[in-house]
Coordinates of N, CA, C and O in Angstrom, one line a residue:
X26 N 112.3 156.4 -94.2 CA 111.2 156.0 -95.0 C 110.2 157.2 -95.0 O 109.9 157.8 -94.0
X27 N 109.7 157.5 -96.2 CA 108.8 158.5 -96.4 C 107.4 158.0 -96.3 O 107.0 157.0 -97.0
X28 N 106.4 158.7 -95.7 CA 105.0 158.4 -95.6 C 104.1 159.4 -96.2 O 104.6 160.6 -96.5
X29 N 102.9 159.1 -96.3 CA 101.9 160.1 -96.7 C 100.9 160.2 -95.7 O 100.5 159.2 -95.0
X30 N 100.3 161.4 -95.5 CA 99.2 161.6 -94.6 C 98.0 160.9 -95.1 O 97.6 160.9 -96.2
X31 N 97.2 160.2 -94.1 CA 96.0 159.5 -94.5 C 94.9 159.8 -93.4 O 95.2 160.2 -92.3
X32 N 93.7 159.4 -93.8 CA 92.6 159.5 -92.9 C 92.2 158.0 -92.7 O 91.7 157.4 -93.7
X33 N 92.5 157.4 -91.6 CA 92.2 155.9 -91.4 C 90.7 155.7 -91.6 O 89.9 156.5 -91.4
X34 N 90.4 154.4 -92.1 CA 89.1 154.0 -92.4 C 88.5 153.3 -91.2 O 89.2 152.5 -90.6
X35 N 87.3 153.8 -90.8 CA 86.6 153.2 -89.6 C 86.5 151.7 -89.9 O 86.0 151.2 -90.9
X36 N 86.9 150.9 -89.0 CA 86.8 149.4 -89.0 C 88.0 148.8 -89.5 O 88.2 147.6 -89.3
X37 N 88.9 149.5 -90.2 CA 90.1 148.9 -90.7 C 91.2 148.8 -89.6 O 91.2 149.6 -88.6
X38 N 92.1 147.8 -89.7 CA 93.1 147.6 -88.7 C 94.5 147.8 -89.3 O 94.7 147.5 -90.5
X39 N 95.3 148.5 -88.6 CA 96.6 149.0 -89.1 C 97.7 148.6 -88.1 O 97.5 148.7 -86.9
X40 N 98.8 148.3 -88.7 CA 100.0 147.9 -87.8 C 100.8 149.3 -87.6 O 101.0 150.0 -88.6
X41 N 101.1 149.5 -86.4 CA 101.8 150.8 -86.1 C 103.2 150.5 -86.3 O 103.9 149.5 -85.9
X42 N 103.9 151.5 -86.8 CA 105.4 151.4 -87.1 C 106.1 151.2 -85.8 O 107.2 150.6 -85.9
X43 N 105.7 151.8 -84.7 CA 106.5 151.6 -83.4 C 106.0 150.4 -82.6 O 106.5 150.2 -81.5
X44 N 105.1 149.6 -83.2 CA 104.6 148.4 -82.4 C 103.2 148.6 -82.2 O 102.6 149.6 -82.0
X45 N 102.5 147.5 -82.1 CA 101.1 147.3 -81.8 C 100.2 147.4 -83.1 O 100.7 147.8 -84.1
X46 N 99.0 146.9 -82.9 CA 98.0 146.9 -84.0 C 96.8 147.6 -83.6 O 96.2 147.4 -82.4
X47 N 96.3 148.5 -84.4 CA 95.2 149.4 -84.0 C 94.1 149.4 -85.0 O 94.3 149.3 -86.2
X48 N 92.9 149.6 -84.4 CA 91.7 149.6 -85.3 C 91.2 151.1 -85.2 O 91.1 151.6 -84.0
X49 N 90.8 151.6 -86.3 CA 90.1 152.9 -86.3 C 88.7 152.6 -85.9 O 87.9 151.9 -86.6
X50 N 88.2 153.2 -84.8 CA 86.9 153.0 -84.3 C 85.9 154.2 -84.5 O 84.8 154.1 -84.1
X51 N 86.5 155.3 -85.0 CA 85.6 156.5 -85.2 C 86.5 157.8 -85.4 O 87.7 157.7 -85.4
X52 N 85.8 158.9 -85.3 CA 86.4 160.1 -85.4 C 86.1 161.1 -84.2 O 84.9 161.1 -83.9
X53 N 87.0 161.9 -83.8 CA 86.7 162.9 -82.7 C 85.8 163.9 -83.2 O 86.1 164.5 -84.3
X54 N 84.6 164.1 -82.6 CA 83.7 165.0 -83.3 C 84.1 166.5 -83.5 O 83.8 167.1 -84.5
X55 N 84.9 167.0 -82.6 CA 85.3 168.4 -82.8 C 86.4 168.6 -83.8 O 86.4 169.7 -84.5
X56 N 87.3 167.7 -83.9 CA 88.5 167.9 -84.8 C 88.5 167.0 -86.0 O 89.3 167.2 -86.9
X57 N 87.7 165.9 -86.0 CA 87.8 165.0 -87.1 C 88.9 164.1 -87.1 O 89.1 163.3 -88.1
X58 N 89.7 164.1 -86.0 CA 90.9 163.1 -86.0 C 90.4 161.8 -85.6 O 89.5 161.6 -84.9
X59 N 91.2 160.8 -86.1 CA 90.8 159.4 -85.9 C 90.9 158.9 -84.4 O 91.9 159.3 -83.8
X60 N 90.0 158.1 -84.0 CA 90.1 157.5 -82.6 C 90.6 156.0 -83.0 O 90.0 155.3 -83.8
X61 N 91.7 155.7 -82.4 CA 92.4 154.4 -82.7 C 92.4 153.5 -81.4 O 92.7 154.1 -80.3
X62 N 92.1 152.3 -81.5 CA 92.1 151.3 -80.4 C 93.1 150.2 -80.6 O 93.0 149.5 -81.7
X63 N 94.0 149.9 -79.7 CA 94.9 148.8 -79.8 C 94.0 147.6 -79.6 O 93.3 147.4 -78.6
X64 N 94.1 146.7 -80.6 CA 93.3 145.5 -80.5 C 93.7 144.4 -79.5 O 92.9 143.6 -79.1
X65 N 94.8 144.5 -79.0 CA 95.3 143.7 -78.0 C 95.2 144.1 -76.6 O 94.9 143.4 -75.6
X66 N 95.3 145.4 -76.3 CA 95.3 146.0 -75.0 C 94.1 146.9 -74.7 O 93.9 147.3 -73.5
X67 N 93.4 147.2 -75.6 CA 92.3 148.2 -75.6 C 92.7 149.6 -75.3 O 91.9 150.4 -75.1
X68 N 94.0 149.9 -75.4 CA 94.4 151.3 -75.2 C 93.8 152.1 -76.4 O 94.0 151.8 -77.5
X69 N 93.1 153.2 -76.0 CA 92.3 153.9 -77.0 C 92.8 155.4 -77.0 O 93.0 156.0 -75.9
X70 N 93.0 156.0 -78.1 CA 93.6 157.4 -78.2 C 93.1 158.1 -79.4 O 92.5 157.5 -80.4
X71 N 93.3 159.4 -79.5 CA 93.0 160.2 -80.6 C 94.3 160.4 -81.3 O 95.3 160.9 -80.7
X72 N 94.5 160.0 -82.6 CA 95.8 160.0 -83.3 C 95.8 161.3 -84.2 O 94.8 161.6 -84.8
X73 N 96.9 162.1 -84.1 CA 97.0 163.4 -84.8 C 98.1 163.2 -85.9 O 99.2 162.7 -85.6
X74 N 97.8 163.6 -87.1 CA 98.8 163.6 -88.2 C 99.3 162.1 -88.5 O 100.4 161.8 -88.4
X75 N 98.3 161.3 -88.9 CA 98.5 159.9 -89.2 C 99.2 159.8 -90.6 O 98.7 160.4 -91.5
X76 N 100.3 159.1 -90.6 CA 101.0 158.8 -91.8 C 101.0 157.3 -92.1 O 101.1 156.5 -91.2
X77 N 101.0 156.9 -93.4 CA 101.1 155.6 -93.8 C 102.4 155.4 -94.6 O 102.6 156.3 -95.6
X78 N 103.2 154.4 -94.4 CA 104.4 154.2 -95.1 C 104.3 153.2 -96.2 O 103.2 152.5 -96.3
X79 N 105.2 153.1 -97.1 CA 105.2 152.2 -98.2 C 105.0 150.7 -97.8 O 104.4 149.9 -98.5
X80 N 105.4 150.3 -96.6 CA 105.2 148.9 -96.1 C 103.8 148.7 -95.5 O 103.5 147.7 -95.1
X81 N 103.0 149.8 -95.6 CA 101.6 149.6 -95.1 C 101.4 150.0 -93.6 O 100.3 150.3 -93.1
X82 N 102.5 150.1 -92.9 CA 102.4 150.5 -91.5 C 102.1 152.0 -91.3 O 102.4 152.8 -92.2
X83 N 101.5 152.3 -90.1 CA 101.2 153.7 -89.9 C 101.9 154.2 -88.6 O 102.5 153.5 -87.9
X84 N 101.9 155.5 -88.5 CA 102.4 156.2 -87.2 C 101.7 157.5 -87.2 O 101.0 157.9 -88.1
X85 N 101.8 158.2 -86.0 CA 101.1 159.5 -86.0 C 102.1 160.4 -85.2 O 103.0 160.0 -84.5
X86 N 101.9 161.8 -85.5 CA 102.8 162.8 -84.9 C 102.7 162.8 -83.4 O 103.7 162.9 -82.7
X87 N 101.5 162.8 -82.8 CA 101.2 162.7 -81.4 C 99.8 162.2 -81.2 O 99.0 162.2 -82.1
X88 N 99.6 161.8 -80.0 CA 98.2 161.4 -79.6 C 97.7 162.1 -78.4 O 98.6 162.6 -77.6
X89 N 96.4 162.2 -78.2 CA 95.9 162.7 -77.0 C 94.7 161.9 -76.5 O 94.2 161.0 -77.2
X90 N 94.3 162.1 -75.2 CA 93.2 161.5 -74.6 C 93.3 159.9 -74.4 O 92.2 159.3 -74.4
X91 N 94.5 159.4 -74.3 CA 94.6 157.9 -74.2 C 94.1 157.4 -72.9 O 94.2 158.0 -71.8
X92 N 93.4 156.3 -73.0 CA 92.9 155.6 -71.9 C 92.7 154.1 -72.3 O 92.6 153.7 -73.4
X93 N 92.6 153.3 -71.2 CA 92.2 151.8 -71.4 C 90.7 151.7 -71.3 O 90.2 152.2 -70.3
X94 N 90.1 151.0 -72.3 CA 88.7 150.8 -72.2 C 88.5 149.7 -71.1 O 89.2 148.8 -71.0
X95 N 87.3 149.8 -70.4 CA 86.9 148.8 -69.5 C 85.8 147.9 -70.2 O 85.0 148.3 -70.8
X96 N 85.9 146.6 -69.8 CA 84.9 145.7 -70.4 C 83.6 146.0 -69.5 O 83.6 146.5 -68.4
X97 N 82.4 145.7 -70.2 CA 81.1 146.1 -69.5 C 81.0 145.4 -68.1 O 80.5 146.0 -67.2
X98 N 81.5 144.1 -67.9 CA 81.4 143.5 -66.6 C 82.2 144.3 -65.6 O 81.6 144.6 -64.5
X99 N 83.4 144.7 -65.8 CA 84.2 145.4 -64.9 C 83.6 146.7 -64.6 O 83.6 147.1 -63.5
X100 N 83.1 147.4 -65.5 CA 82.4 148.7 -65.3 C 81.2 148.5 -64.4 O 81.1 149.3 -63.4
X101 N 80.4 147.5 -64.6 CA 79.3 147.3 -63.7 C 79.7 147.0 -62.3 O 79.1 147.5 -61.3
X102 N 80.7 146.2 -62.2 CA 81.2 145.8 -60.8 C 81.7 147.0 -60.1 O 81.4 147.2 -58.9
X103 N 82.5 147.9 -60.8 CA 83.1 149.1 -60.2 C 81.9 150.0 -59.7 O 82.0 150.5 -58.6
X104 N 80.9 150.2 -60.5 CA 79.8 151.1 -60.2 C 79.0 150.5 -59.0 O 78.7 151.2 -58.0
X105 N 78.8 149.2 -59.0 CA 78.0 148.5 -57.9 C 78.9 148.6 -56.6 O 78.3 148.9 -55.6
X106 N 80.1 148.5 -56.7 CA 81.1 148.4 -55.6 C 81.0 149.8 -54.9 O 81.0 150.0 -53.7
X107 N 81.1 150.9 -55.7 CA 81.1 152.2 -55.2 C 79.7 152.6 -54.5 O 79.8 153.4 -53.6
X108 N 78.7 152.0 -54.9 CA 77.4 152.4 -54.4 C 77.0 151.6 -53.1 O 76.1 152.0 -52.4
X109 N 77.8 150.7 -52.7 CA 77.5 149.9 -51.5 C 78.1 150.7 -50.3 O 79.2 151.1 -50.3
X110 N 77.2 150.8 -49.3 CA 77.7 151.4 -48.0 C 78.3 150.5 -47.1 O 77.9 149.3 -47.0
X111 N 79.4 150.9 -46.3 CA 80.0 150.0 -45.3 C 79.1 149.6 -44.2 O 78.2 150.2 -43.8

């Protein structure tokens, strides 16, 4: 299947050709590459060379900087836990 290179739209949700559903949440400031977040797992990454296929699904050549986002409650708990002395 042949695809065309695209620049994902911030706020739009895309189905990945390899599985998963991703939302474009912004662009990496230095390179302008899209930052994509999996809407089910919160796995967030910078996608390079994004292509969209005729069926509407997307894929990318490679990704960098992947991480799981923490929810605000979990982040506060971890910071508080680290600052407590035994």
